[in-house]
Amino acid sequence: MGISLNHDVTSKLAGIVGEQNVLTDDYSVSLYAQDVYTKGLPAMAVVRPQDTNELSAVVASVAAAGHAIIARGGGMSYTSGFVPTETGSVIVDTQGMDRVLEVNTTDMYVTVQSGCTWRSLSEALDGTGLRTPYWGTLSGLHATVGGSVSQNSIFWGSARYGSAADSVIGLDVVLADGSLVQTGAGAQKNSGPFFRHYGPDLTGLFTCDNGALGLKANVTLKLIPVAAHRQQLSFDFPDYPELAAAMSDVSRAGLADECFAFDPNLQAVRMQRESLKSDVRKFAGVLKSGGSILDTIKDGAKVAIAGRGFMKGVQYSLHILIEDRTADAAKSAADEVQKICAAHGGAEIENSIPKILRANPFSPLNNMVGPNGERWVPVHTLVPHSKAESTLAGVKALFARHDALMEAHGIGVGMLFAIVSTNCFVIEPVFFTPDALTEIHHETVESDVLERMPGFESNPAAAEATARVREDLITYFSEVGGVHLQIGKAYPYQEGLRPESWRIVNQLKQVLDPHGRINPGALGLGKSQED
């Protein structure tokens, strides 16, 4: 809109949250306005509410003054979801709202403020014998529950229980006028947030909305018992068709809690970029996470002896984690996985990677840069199992067409694969671009890791080449019918949606945010024609 943030608005915000929680310095308004991939317009101010009342007052004040207002969680996404499209935008840093509000072990739910990180939630549940079904992303050291629910995310628990949105049973959402909407059973005036479905699913409406329909204040997730018995397995596959077939069979059988794989390029990067210090720290995590003392010693010894040498010569590596209530049940699932993988040509290898990851679920995010300080830039799609192999073949063909361009600019690529529940296959190509890092990398990656990397000067040509290939991938994914998590402002949501569905989404935006002040541009939703 081109509106500058005037002193009256700043003063009003300071009156709501305190002067210390209104940031207008150049560094802050740049840092909080960028994600892992995009650095564009700076915000005009960053506001840090501490509770629902402050959040409601902030939203009402900013929207009434005509400014765009955008919620930001941990900032670890890469689709411009919270990156401003207008000057004069105000970013709400939800990390001040980081408390676990209620752990209800009787009714089996937990309620957190939207800025609570997945690691904080995990720590709060330690000792209860309970966890949420989906219990976080690999970036959970910084990633927040509210951000993951808004954008949707996968990893811990996804292969069995689905994405972040699938574990939500209730939300408290602040709308553009500052009013508060509660969803699920919590919307019943004499009830609490113990059940998701009560009439139309308003909870689902505000999950995966990328912050376009309202700002999450509190999130309620279901609880389940922690499964005490674990099995971890790793396999080497000669090529991607065999890998994809095995992963889909494991998915359809519902055998794993986590199931993910790397292509040869990505696993080589991961092995190269880890440090001795990191190895020691993660080895200690394996020791701490063991069951009996004897099992702990055995697991730790196997990881230590294997080192990184076990990955030499490995092509497509598959890693599976199984958790169950009894040792026999976990072992039975592992036996079934072994049979599936063997039938598709998979050879079992040392299981250090799943053991280390499970022992250190929320490690520092040093993997968001390449081994020499390259910019890490993912793009992804979700397809049904029937399209997994053909979509992978198309991705490989697309990379082949751009091979000369990427080689000329020194751009590396790799791929991550995963499954979600019994019905979904995830393909995530990853670029490593020789380009300068931004503030968010220096704030997130451990300083001693960055110090060991040569790094790169600003490289607009390489960045443009990466953007070109990335856009071609996004177009291809739409053509094959792929869908996405964290749609943000990067994926063509409207263009790929059937007109009737888009009309409903657009009309909902008009009702909930008639002046288009809540994160304009997210999901491709703009301002009202009334403005």
XYZ file of C-alpha atoms in Angstrom:
531
model
C 0.000 0.000 0.000
C 3.005 2.269 0.335
C 1.908 3.579 3.745
C 4.654 4.488 6.193
C 4.235 3.421 9.773
C 3.473 6.644 11.616
C 4.339 7.490 15.182
C 0.711 7.205 16.344
C 0.498 3.561 15.273
C 3.901 2.776 16.778
C 2.918 4.385 20.048
C -0.354 2.475 20.135
C 1.463 -0.824 19.584
C 3.959 0.042 22.315
C 1.032 0.752 24.607
C -0.290 -2.745 23.971
C 2.881 -4.862 24.160
C 5.444 -2.510 25.712
C 8.140 -0.512 23.920
C 10.641 -3.370 24.232
C 8.346 -5.547 22.112
C 8.081 -3.170 19.154
C 11.142 -3.375 16.918
C 11.789 -0.806 14.201
C 15.581 -0.940 13.785
C 16.902 -1.707 10.301
C 18.343 -5.100 11.220
C 15.158 -6.440 12.832
C 12.756 -5.277 10.132
C 14.990 -6.973 7.542
C 15.645 -10.191 9.482
C 12.031 -10.900 10.423
C 10.813 -10.207 6.878
C 12.944 -12.906 5.218
C 12.636 -16.664 5.065
C 15.266 -19.235 4.162
C 14.876 -18.458 0.441
C 13.429 -14.978 -0.006
C 14.664 -11.605 1.143
C 12.515 -8.820 -0.247
C 10.728 -5.875 1.290
C 11.586 -5.154 4.923
C 8.784 -4.843 7.442
C 7.979 -1.452 8.892
C 7.838 -2.902 12.398
C 8.036 -6.196 14.269
C 5.642 -6.667 17.191
C 5.965 -9.312 19.910
C 2.689 -9.980 21.751
C 2.824 -12.249 24.788
C -0.737 -13.574 24.931
C -4.064 -13.754 23.108
C -5.361 -10.433 24.422
C -2.275 -8.584 23.216
C -2.414 -10.382 19.860
C -6.061 -9.415 19.356
C -5.372 -5.781 20.190
C -2.340 -5.650 17.895
C -4.214 -7.131 14.933
C -7.189 -4.817 15.385
C -4.983 -1.724 15.662
C -2.751 -2.481 12.688
C -5.569 -3.557 10.371
C -7.697 -0.539 11.328
C -4.783 1.732 10.432
C -4.667 0.160 6.970
C -1.425 -1.769 7.281
C -0.867 -5.385 6.308
C -0.244 -7.656 9.291
C 1.620 -10.951 8.967
C 2.256 -13.723 11.501
C 5.753 -15.225 11.681
C 6.768 -18.311 13.640
C 10.325 -19.653 13.634
C 11.012 -18.399 10.117
C 12.285 -21.730 8.768
C 10.048 -21.991 5.674
C 11.117 -21.268 2.093
C 8.010 -20.243 0.117
C 7.744 -16.530 1.040
C 4.775 -17.340 3.262
C 5.415 -14.467 5.701
C 7.550 -12.286 3.411
C 5.793 -8.912 2.909
C 4.352 -7.955 -0.463
C 3.566 -4.394 0.613
C 5.530 -1.574 2.146
C 4.232 -0.611 5.563
C 3.657 -4.223 6.631
C 3.778 -5.166 10.311
C 5.108 -8.595 11.256
C 3.868 -10.314 14.395
C 6.689 -12.368 15.900
C 4.716 -15.074 17.691
C 7.797 -16.423 19.498
C 6.866 -14.302 22.506
C 3.789 -16.539 22.810
C 5.800 -19.672 23.563
C 4.132 -21.284 26.566
C 2.578 -24.705 27.049
C -0.801 -23.764 28.529
C -2.300 -27.138 29.466
C -1.252 -30.777 29.433
C -4.467 -32.703 30.029
C -3.552 -36.339 30.635
C -7.140 -37.260 31.467
C -8.768 -35.979 28.295
C -5.601 -36.543 26.237
C -4.828 -33.184 24.711
C -2.231 -30.450 25.044
C -2.763 -26.743 24.375
C 0.138 -24.467 23.491
C 0.553 -20.879 22.428
C 1.241 -20.639 18.714
C 4.881 -19.588 19.173
C 5.821 -22.680 21.204
C 8.533 -24.658 19.405
C 8.264 -28.376 18.805
C 11.303 -28.931 20.989
C 9.714 -26.993 23.855
C 6.538 -29.032 23.522
C 8.532 -32.278 23.477
C 10.402 -31.244 26.615
C 7.148 -30.297 28.368
C 5.774 -33.790 27.690
C 8.904 -35.587 28.880
C 8.049 -37.872 31.782
C 4.313 -37.975 31.013
C 4.542 -41.071 28.813
C 2.596 -39.112 26.194
C 3.312 -37.317 22.916
C 1.408 -35.769 20.053
C 0.906 -38.116 17.050
C 2.807 -35.784 14.724
C 5.484 -34.360 16.981
C 7.533 -31.992 14.891
C 9.660 -31.114 11.934
C 13.436 -31.527 11.739
C 13.644 -27.746 12.204
C 11.737 -28.057 15.497
C 14.503 -26.331 17.446
C 13.167 -23.111 15.894
C 9.970 -24.085 14.064
C 6.793 -23.318 16.006
C 3.606 -25.303 16.410
C 1.502 -22.428 15.068
C 3.736 -21.970 12.044
C 3.682 -25.682 11.254
C -0.100 -25.813 11.549
C -0.526 -22.727 9.363
C 1.863 -23.916 6.672
C 1.544 -27.658 7.371
C 4.654 -29.775 7.821
C 5.857 -33.351 8.025
C 8.510 -35.540 9.569
C 8.331 -36.920 13.126
C 5.398 -39.342 13.187
C 4.262 -38.483 9.649
C 4.610 -41.926 8.110
C 2.057 -43.277 10.586
C -0.030 -40.288 11.681
C 0.056 -37.808 8.802
C 1.029 -34.144 8.729
C 0.939 -31.486 11.442
C -2.641 -30.515 10.588
C -3.832 -34.077 11.176
C -2.965 -33.891 14.883
C -4.845 -30.639 15.551
C -8.166 -30.815 17.386
C -8.747 -27.142 18.161
C -7.561 -23.603 17.478
C -7.973 -20.112 18.872
C -7.696 -17.729 15.911
C -7.622 -13.920 15.840
C -9.426 -12.453 12.823
C -8.699 -9.188 11.030
C -11.019 -7.160 13.292
C -9.312 -8.509 16.410
C -12.129 -10.886 17.331
C -11.290 -14.391 18.569
C -12.712 -17.549 16.994
C -12.467 -20.927 18.709
C -12.885 -24.148 16.766
C -13.879 -27.738 17.459
C -15.441 -28.730 20.762
C -13.822 -25.644 22.276
C -16.355 -23.534 20.376
C -19.149 -25.035 22.487
C -19.609 -22.425 25.200
C -19.729 -24.988 28.008
C -17.012 -27.286 26.694
C -13.257 -27.547 26.157
C -11.015 -28.432 23.196
C -11.161 -32.221 23.531
C -12.619 -33.091 20.093
C -12.150 -31.630 16.620
C -15.462 -32.160 14.892
C -18.503 -30.204 16.039
C -20.492 -29.130 13.005
C -18.512 -27.937 9.967
C -14.776 -28.391 10.467
C -13.664 -24.845 11.282
C -10.371 -26.240 12.575
C -9.552 -27.507 9.099
C -10.427 -24.119 7.645
C -7.638 -22.417 9.572
C -5.017 -25.154 9.190
C -2.866 -24.930 6.042
C -4.199 -21.403 5.362
C -0.639 -20.020 5.414
C -1.803 -17.305 7.773
C -4.127 -15.782 5.161
C -7.394 -16.145 7.094
C -6.339 -15.290 10.649
C -3.523 -15.395 13.188
C -3.268 -18.463 15.420
C -3.192 -17.649 19.116
C -3.394 -21.142 20.657
C -3.255 -24.661 19.234
C -4.646 -27.845 20.803
C -3.211 -31.202 19.744
C -4.307 -34.712 20.644
C -2.077 -36.886 22.831
C -1.190 -40.558 22.456
C 0.945 -42.924 24.576
C 4.639 -43.048 23.799
C 5.608 -46.397 22.285
C 8.536 -47.723 24.287
C 10.000 -50.194 21.794
C 11.900 -49.110 18.691
C 13.430 -50.593 15.585
C 15.571 -48.630 13.128
C 16.566 -49.915 9.698
C 18.508 -48.605 6.702
C 18.777 -49.951 3.155
C 20.687 -49.279 -0.045
C 18.748 -49.366 -3.328
C 20.381 -49.411 -6.758
C 18.031 -46.853 -8.324
C 14.940 -44.768 -7.671
C 12.238 -47.056 -9.189
C 13.094 -49.809 -6.708
C 13.333 -47.287 -3.862
C 9.974 -45.696 -4.656
C 8.251 -49.075 -4.925
C 9.607 -50.187 -1.546
C 8.652 -46.926 0.172
C 5.132 -47.107 -1.223
C 4.727 -50.697 -0.028
C 5.940 -49.733 3.468
C 3.524 -46.807 3.434
C 0.492 -48.814 2.334
C 1.226 -51.446 4.995
C 1.358 -48.793 7.745
C 4.576 -50.194 9.181
C 6.705 -47.145 9.970
C 6.559 -44.000 12.081
C 9.142 -42.290 9.878
C 10.280 -43.369 6.419
C 12.609 -41.157 4.363
C 15.354 -41.515 1.772
C 18.170 -39.618 0.075
C 19.447 -39.761 -3.464
C 23.238 -40.207 -3.872
C 23.854 -36.469 -4.254
C 22.012 -35.376 -1.110
C 23.468 -38.090 1.090
C 26.974 -37.164 -0.119
C 26.322 -33.559 0.911
C 25.052 -34.643 4.320
C 28.103 -36.825 4.953
C 30.475 -34.070 3.806
C 28.910 -31.273 5.778
C 28.810 -32.916 9.197
C 31.728 -32.227 11.550
C 33.629 -34.321 14.098
C 32.138 -32.154 16.830
C 28.672 -32.920 15.478
C 29.451 -36.654 15.341
C 30.501 -36.670 18.992
C 27.447 -34.705 20.093
C 25.047 -36.931 18.171
C 26.796 -40.092 19.401
C 26.169 -38.838 22.948
C 22.506 -38.463 22.035
C 22.350 -42.094 20.961
C 23.778 -43.150 24.319
C 21.245 -41.045 26.230
C 18.283 -42.307 24.229
C 18.907 -46.034 24.692
C 16.696 -48.436 26.583
C 18.575 -50.878 28.787
C 22.220 -50.192 29.659
C 23.318 -53.169 27.548
C 21.290 -52.035 24.520
C 22.599 -48.505 24.925
C 26.212 -49.679 24.891
C 25.576 -51.925 21.883
C 23.852 -49.163 19.873
C 26.489 -46.599 20.731
C 29.292 -48.988 19.831
C 27.724 -49.835 16.462
C 27.334 -46.166 15.558
C 30.888 -45.377 16.645
C 32.404 -48.296 14.748
C 30.408 -47.595 11.578
C 31.502 -43.953 11.434
C 30.678 -42.601 7.984
C 32.387 -45.323 6.017
C 29.250 -47.450 5.783
C 27.758 -44.967 3.280
C 30.556 -45.409 0.708
C 29.145 -46.852 -2.481
C 25.549 -46.463 -1.301
C 23.199 -45.231 -4.029
C 19.669 -44.480 -2.774
C 19.555 -44.847 1.006
C 16.272 -45.544 2.795
C 15.866 -45.008 6.543
C 12.962 -46.306 8.610
C 11.964 -45.872 12.249
C 9.392 -48.105 13.900
C 7.875 -47.589 17.353
C 5.433 -49.930 19.045
C 4.143 -50.860 22.499
C 5.807 -54.261 22.644
C 9.176 -55.520 21.500
C 7.514 -58.339 19.563
C 5.260 -55.940 17.654
C 8.175 -53.662 16.735
C 10.266 -56.636 15.643
C 7.393 -58.040 13.585
C 7.008 -54.730 11.718
C 10.776 -54.590 11.144
C 10.735 -58.129 9.733
C 7.982 -57.133 7.325
C 9.927 -54.044 6.231
C 13.007 -56.189 5.590
C 10.984 -58.536 3.383
C 9.516 -55.629 1.398
C 12.885 -53.994 0.848
C 14.576 -57.267 -0.122
C 11.813 -57.945 -2.652
C 12.635 -54.630 -4.335
C 16.390 -55.152 -4.382
C 17.259 -53.250 -1.215
C 20.355 -54.328 0.733
C 20.352 -53.675 4.471
C 23.116 -51.360 5.715
C 24.185 -49.954 9.092
C 21.306 -48.027 10.695
C 23.367 -45.151 12.142
C 21.380 -42.408 10.398
C 17.933 -43.236 11.837
C 19.454 -43.955 15.256
C 21.276 -40.623 15.369
C 18.292 -38.662 14.077
C 15.888 -40.247 16.578
C 18.318 -39.578 19.424
C 18.736 -35.940 18.326
C 15.342 -35.021 16.855
C 15.774 -31.246 17.088
C 19.414 -30.580 16.288
C 20.898 -27.178 15.347
C 19.919 -26.268 11.797
C 23.364 -26.382 10.253
C 21.984 -28.317 7.286
C 20.316 -25.170 5.941
C 23.620 -24.316 4.254
C 25.836 -26.448 2.030
C 29.228 -27.832 3.083
C 31.045 -24.766 1.703
C 28.412 -22.249 2.711
C 26.099 -22.631 -0.296
C 22.510 -21.401 -0.124
C 20.171 -24.343 0.558
C 16.941 -24.015 -1.440
C 14.300 -26.790 -1.435
C 11.150 -27.247 -3.491
C 8.723 -30.127 -3.064
C 5.554 -31.867 -4.085
C 3.235 -34.559 -2.695
C 1.823 -37.154 -5.087
C -0.116 -40.429 -4.752
C 1.902 -43.637 -4.827
C 0.690 -44.364 -8.369
C 2.539 -41.274 -9.611
C 5.704 -41.489 -7.514
C 7.988 -43.267 -9.984
C 6.831 -41.327 -13.054
C 7.090 -37.987 -11.239
C 10.630 -38.836 -10.140
C 11.513 -39.720 -13.724
C 10.173 -36.339 -14.822
C 12.238 -34.522 -12.195
C 15.372 -36.308 -13.364
C 14.591 -35.431 -16.984
C 14.072 -31.789 -16.050
C 17.413 -31.669 -14.255
C 19.048 -33.245 -17.302
C 17.649 -30.482 -19.516
C 19.111 -27.846 -17.193
C 22.376 -29.664 -16.541
C 24.548 -27.253 -18.563
C 22.998 -24.215 -16.875
C 23.482 -25.600 -13.373
C 27.009 -26.775 -14.100
C 27.934 -23.344 -15.501
C 26.871 -21.701 -12.252
C 28.162 -24.388 -9.884
C 24.685 -25.318 -8.633
C 24.410 -28.671 -6.890
C 21.172 -30.641 -6.519
C 19.956 -33.567 -4.455
C 16.636 -35.127 -3.507
C 14.846 -36.157 -0.320
C 11.924 -38.590 -0.362
C 9.369 -39.395 2.340
C 5.936 -40.907 2.891
C 2.926 -39.500 4.718
C 0.536 -42.012 6.269
C -0.639 -44.753 3.886
C -1.447 -42.638 0.872
C 1.186 -40.034 0.046
C 4.697 -39.858 -1.458
C 6.872 -36.757 -0.977
C 9.535 -35.616 -3.435
C 11.795 -32.738 -2.379
C 14.549 -31.589 -4.747
C 17.172 -29.450 -2.991
C 19.489 -26.877 -4.582
C 22.879 -25.787 -3.255
C 23.693 -22.436 -4.815
C 27.064 -20.625 -4.507
C 25.572 -17.370 -3.283
C 25.939 -15.107 -0.249
C 24.070 -16.016 2.921
C 21.598 -13.596 4.507
C 20.872 -12.528 8.059
C 18.607 -15.501 8.743
C 21.452 -17.951 8.040
C 23.832 -16.123 10.363
C 21.157 -16.053 13.082
C 20.319 -19.759 12.727
C 23.438 -21.750 11.777
C 25.950 -22.255 14.584
C 28.744 -19.683 14.360
C 31.579 -22.221 14.593
C 30.079 -24.094 11.643
C 29.942 -20.942 9.528
C 33.498 -20.030 10.493
C 34.806 -23.260 8.943
C 33.097 -22.579 5.613
C 34.704 -20.486 2.860
C 31.340 -18.982 1.896
C 30.481 -17.030 -1.245
C 30.042 -13.471 -2.450
C 26.686 -12.334 -3.794
C 26.049 -14.230 -7.033
C 22.932 -12.900 -8.806
C 23.526 -15.030 -11.902
C 23.589 -18.277 -9.892
C 20.551 -17.164 -7.896
C 18.652 -16.424 -11.106
C 19.612 -19.790 -12.597
C 18.395 -21.564 -9.454
C 15.126 -19.618 -9.553
C 14.616 -20.573 -13.202
C 15.036 -24.312 -12.583
C 12.974 -24.109 -9.400
C 10.107 -22.410 -11.259
C 10.223 -25.071 -13.968
C 9.929 -27.729 -11.264
C 6.965 -25.957 -9.694
C 5.239 -25.796 -13.090
C 5.953 -29.481 -13.689
C 4.568 -30.452 -10.287
C 1.332 -28.629 -11.075
C 1.076 -30.391 -14.434
C 1.325 -33.849 -12.803
C -1.279 -32.954 -10.176
C 1.086 -32.595 -7.228
C 0.068 -30.678 -4.116
C 2.176 -28.869 -1.551
C 2.789 -28.057 2.075
C 3.611 -24.426 2.960
C 2.077 -23.061 -0.248
C 2.895 -19.511 0.835
C 3.384 -17.207 -2.121
C 5.520 -19.615 -4.170
C 3.244 -22.392 -5.430
C 0.444 -21.671 -7.979
C -2.498 -22.448 -5.728
C -5.198 -20.571 -7.647
C -3.879 -21.592 -11.045
C -3.939 -25.283 -10.180
C -7.251 -25.269 -8.303
C -10.617 -26.035 -9.844
C -12.593 -22.769 -10.247
C -15.417 -23.824 -7.943
C -13.002 -24.555 -5.103
C -11.078 -21.319 -5.622
C -14.321 -19.325 -5.511
C -15.141 -20.720 -2.076
C -11.647 -20.010 -0.712
C -11.745 -16.474 -2.112
C -15.190 -15.827 -0.665
C -14.026 -17.036 2.750
C -11.167 -14.547 2.570
C -13.631 -11.754 1.783
C -15.781 -12.653 4.785
C -12.959 -13.105 7.284
C -10.673 -10.334 6.025
C -12.748 -7.978 3.845
C -9.996 -5.383 3.475
C -7.264 -7.893 2.732
C -5.017 -6.867 5.615
C -4.046 -10.356 6.811
C -0.921 -11.522 4.956
C -1.853 -10.242 1.492
C -0.638 -12.505 -1.286
C -0.578 -15.738 0.733
C -2.335 -18.506 -1.227
C -2.629 -15.939 -4.028
C -5.378 -14.157 -2.100
C -5.346 -10.390 -2.570
C -7.267 -7.409 -1.300
C -11.005 -6.948 -1.472
C -12.456 -5.184 -4.485
C -14.078 -2.823 -1.967
C -10.684 -1.186 -1.294
